[in-house]
C-alpha atoms as a printed R data frame, in Angstrom:
    type eleno elety resid chain resno       x       y       z
1   ATOM     1    CA   MET     A     1 129.089 101.001  93.099
2   ATOM     2    CA   PRO     A     2 129.815 103.283  96.001
3   ATOM     3    CA   SER     A     3 133.053 102.515  97.999
4   ATOM     4    CA   THR     A     4 133.267 101.414 101.397
5   ATOM     5    CA   ARG     A     5 134.136 105.100 102.466
6   ATOM     6    CA   GLU     A     6 131.093 106.346 100.907
7   ATOM     7    CA   LYS     A     7 128.682 104.031 102.338
8   ATOM     8    CA   GLN     A     8 130.221 104.972 105.775
9   ATOM     9    CA   ILE     A     9 129.367 108.405 104.777
10  ATOM    10    CA   TYR     A    10 125.815 107.557 103.691
11  ATOM    11    CA   LYS     A    11 125.580 105.338 106.808
12  ATOM    12    CA   ILE     A    12 126.250 108.504 108.733
13  ATOM    13    CA   ILE     A    13 123.721 110.658 107.501
14  ATOM    14    CA   MET     A    14 121.239 108.180 107.751
15  ATOM    15    CA   ILE     A    15 122.023 107.816 111.652
16  ATOM    16    CA   THR     A    16 121.636 111.338 112.206
17  ATOM    17    CA   SER     A    17 118.368 112.076 110.200
18  ATOM    18    CA   GLY     A    18 117.025 109.269 112.141
19  ATOM    19    CA   ILE     A    19 118.287 110.807 115.634
20  ATOM    20    CA   ILE     A    20 116.924 113.945 114.519
21  ATOM    21    CA   ALA     A    21 113.785 112.488 113.120
22  ATOM    22    CA   LEU     A    22 113.205 110.664 116.351
23  ATOM    23    CA   GLY     A    23 114.056 113.623 118.660
24  ATOM    24    CA   VAL     A    24 111.720 116.077 116.785
25  ATOM    25    CA   ALA     A    25 108.920 113.399 116.545
26  ATOM    26    CA   GLY     A    26 109.315 112.852 120.623
27  ATOM    27    CA   TYR     A    27 109.340 116.412 121.196
28  ATOM    28    CA   LEU     A    28 106.123 116.899 118.999
29  ATOM    29    CA   ALA     A    29 104.294 114.255 120.724
30  ATOM    30    CA   VAL     A    30 105.201 115.337 124.261
31  ATOM    31    CA   ALA     A    31 104.167 119.211 123.136
32  ATOM    32    CA   MET     A    32 100.776 117.513 121.825
33  ATOM    33    CA   PHE     A    33 100.066 115.828 124.814
34  ATOM    34    CA   MET     A    34 100.522 118.507 127.114
35  ATOM    35    CA   GLY     A    35  98.641 120.812 125.004
36  ATOM    36    CA   ALA     A    36 101.693 123.375 124.397
37  ATOM    37    CA   LYS     A    37 101.721 125.075 120.919
38  ATOM    38    CA   ASN     A    38 104.424 127.033 119.983
39  ATOM    39    CA   TYR     A    39 105.820 128.469 116.982
40  ATOM    40    CA   PHE     A    40 107.894 125.540 116.367
41  ATOM    41    CA   THR     A    41 105.663 122.932 117.071
42  ATOM    42    CA   ALA     A    42 103.016 124.561 114.643
43  ATOM    43    CA   HIS     A    43 105.390 125.334 111.667
44  ATOM    44    CA   PHE     A    44 108.381 123.544 111.821
45  ATOM    45    CA   ALA     A    45 108.133 120.168 113.530
46  ATOM    46    CA   ILE     A    46 106.404 117.636 110.821
47  ATOM    47    CA   PRO     A    47 108.556 119.442 107.929
48  ATOM    48    CA   ILE     A    48 111.748 118.504 109.621
49  ATOM    49    CA   VAL     A    49 110.421 114.738 110.315
50  ATOM    50    CA   LEU     A    50 109.446 114.763 106.745
51  ATOM    51    CA   VAL     A    51 112.680 115.851 105.333
52  ATOM    52    CA   CYS     A    52 115.122 113.855 107.954
53  ATOM    53    CA   VAL     A    53 113.023 110.465 106.586
54  ATOM    54    CA   GLY     A    54 113.022 111.763 103.326
55  ATOM    55    CA   VAL     A    55 116.720 112.013 103.572
56  ATOM    56    CA   ILE     A    56 116.845 108.494 105.016
57  ATOM    57    CA   ALA     A    57 115.036 106.978 102.041
58  ATOM    58    CA   LEU     A    58 117.392 108.896  99.706
59  ATOM    59    CA   CYS     A    59 120.551 107.509 100.913
60  ATOM    60    CA   MET     A    60 119.585 104.201 101.799
61  ATOM    61    CA   PRO     A    61 119.824 102.703  98.148
62  ATOM    62    CA   GLN     A    62 123.560 104.039  98.370
63  ATOM    63    CA   ALA     A    63 124.555 102.940 101.416
64  ATOM    64    CA   THR     A    64 122.987  99.081 100.908
65  ATOM    65    CA   ARG     A    65 123.864  98.890  97.459
66  ATOM    66    CA   SER     A    66 125.638  95.489  96.524
67  ATOM    67    CA   ARG     A    67 126.662  94.176  93.165
68  ATOM    68    CA   PHE     A    68 123.439  92.278  93.114
69  ATOM    69    CA   GLY     A    69 121.235  95.013  94.250
70  ATOM    70    CA   SER     A    70 117.864  95.491  92.699
71  ATOM    71    CA   ASP     A    71 117.658  98.635  90.725
72  ATOM    72    CA   ALA     A    72 113.866  98.969  90.529
73  ATOM    73    CA   LYS     A    73 113.714  98.966  94.844
74  ATOM    74    CA   ASP     A    74 116.399 101.351  94.555
75  ATOM    75    CA   ASN     A    75 114.665 104.008  91.977
76  ATOM    76    CA   VAL     A    76 111.361 103.729  94.205
77  ATOM    77    CA   MET     A    77 113.307 104.664  97.265
78  ATOM    78    CA   LYS     A    78 114.623 107.681  95.321
79  ATOM    79    CA   ILE     A    79 110.815 108.648  94.540
80  ATOM    80    CA   VAL     A    80 109.801 108.084  97.985
81  ATOM    81    CA   ALA     A    81 112.528 110.238  98.756
82  ATOM    82    CA   VAL     A    82 111.865 113.073  96.532
83  ATOM    83    CA   LEU     A    83 108.096 112.982  97.674
84  ATOM    84    CA   LEU     A    84 108.508 112.879 101.311
85  ATOM    85    CA   ILE     A    85 110.906 116.138 100.703
86  ATOM    86    CA   LEU     A    86 108.420 117.761  98.338
87  ATOM    87    CA   PHE     A    87 105.709 116.947 101.033
88  ATOM    88    CA   ALA     A    88 107.924 118.662 103.943
89  ATOM    89    CA   ILE     A    89 107.606 121.726 101.481
90  ATOM    90    CA   LEU     A    90 104.144 121.609 101.071
91  ATOM    91    CA   THR     A    91 103.158 121.174 104.840
92  ATOM    92    CA   LEU     A    92 105.388 124.071 105.735
93  ATOM    93    CA   VAL     A    93 103.705 126.430 103.503
94  ATOM    94    CA   LEU     A    94 100.497 125.049 104.395
95  ATOM    95    CA   SER     A    95 101.257 125.676 108.003
96  ATOM    96    CA   TYR     A    96 101.502 129.224 107.722
97  ATOM    97    CA   PHE     A    97  97.667 129.442 106.180
98  ATOM    98    CA   ASP     A    98  96.508 127.323 109.303
99  ATOM    99    CA   PHE     A    99  95.278 124.534 107.418
100 ATOM   100    CA   PHE     A   100  96.384 122.383 110.098
101 ATOM   101    CA   GLN     A   101  95.075 122.922 113.396
102 ATOM   102    CA   PHE     A   102  96.960 121.471 116.576
């Protein structure tokens, strides 16, 4: 079971990742609404959001773990986190081959 200090560190990581994900998602929404496509929106915006959500999913079981926590739910969150990070890498690779038309 993580200590209180470790839980605080995980919560800070989760909050920072959430702020980054919301900021980049907001920027992406505005850029798509205005029709402004640039190198950042075409290649990096969606993978950054996916990685941030994956980091949140990876840290959440550690930050909210208690003595009576559910291990099955924690394992599912870790699997989801790894899949989100893998999808971020896949999205980044596929964006260079123009599979995504914005």
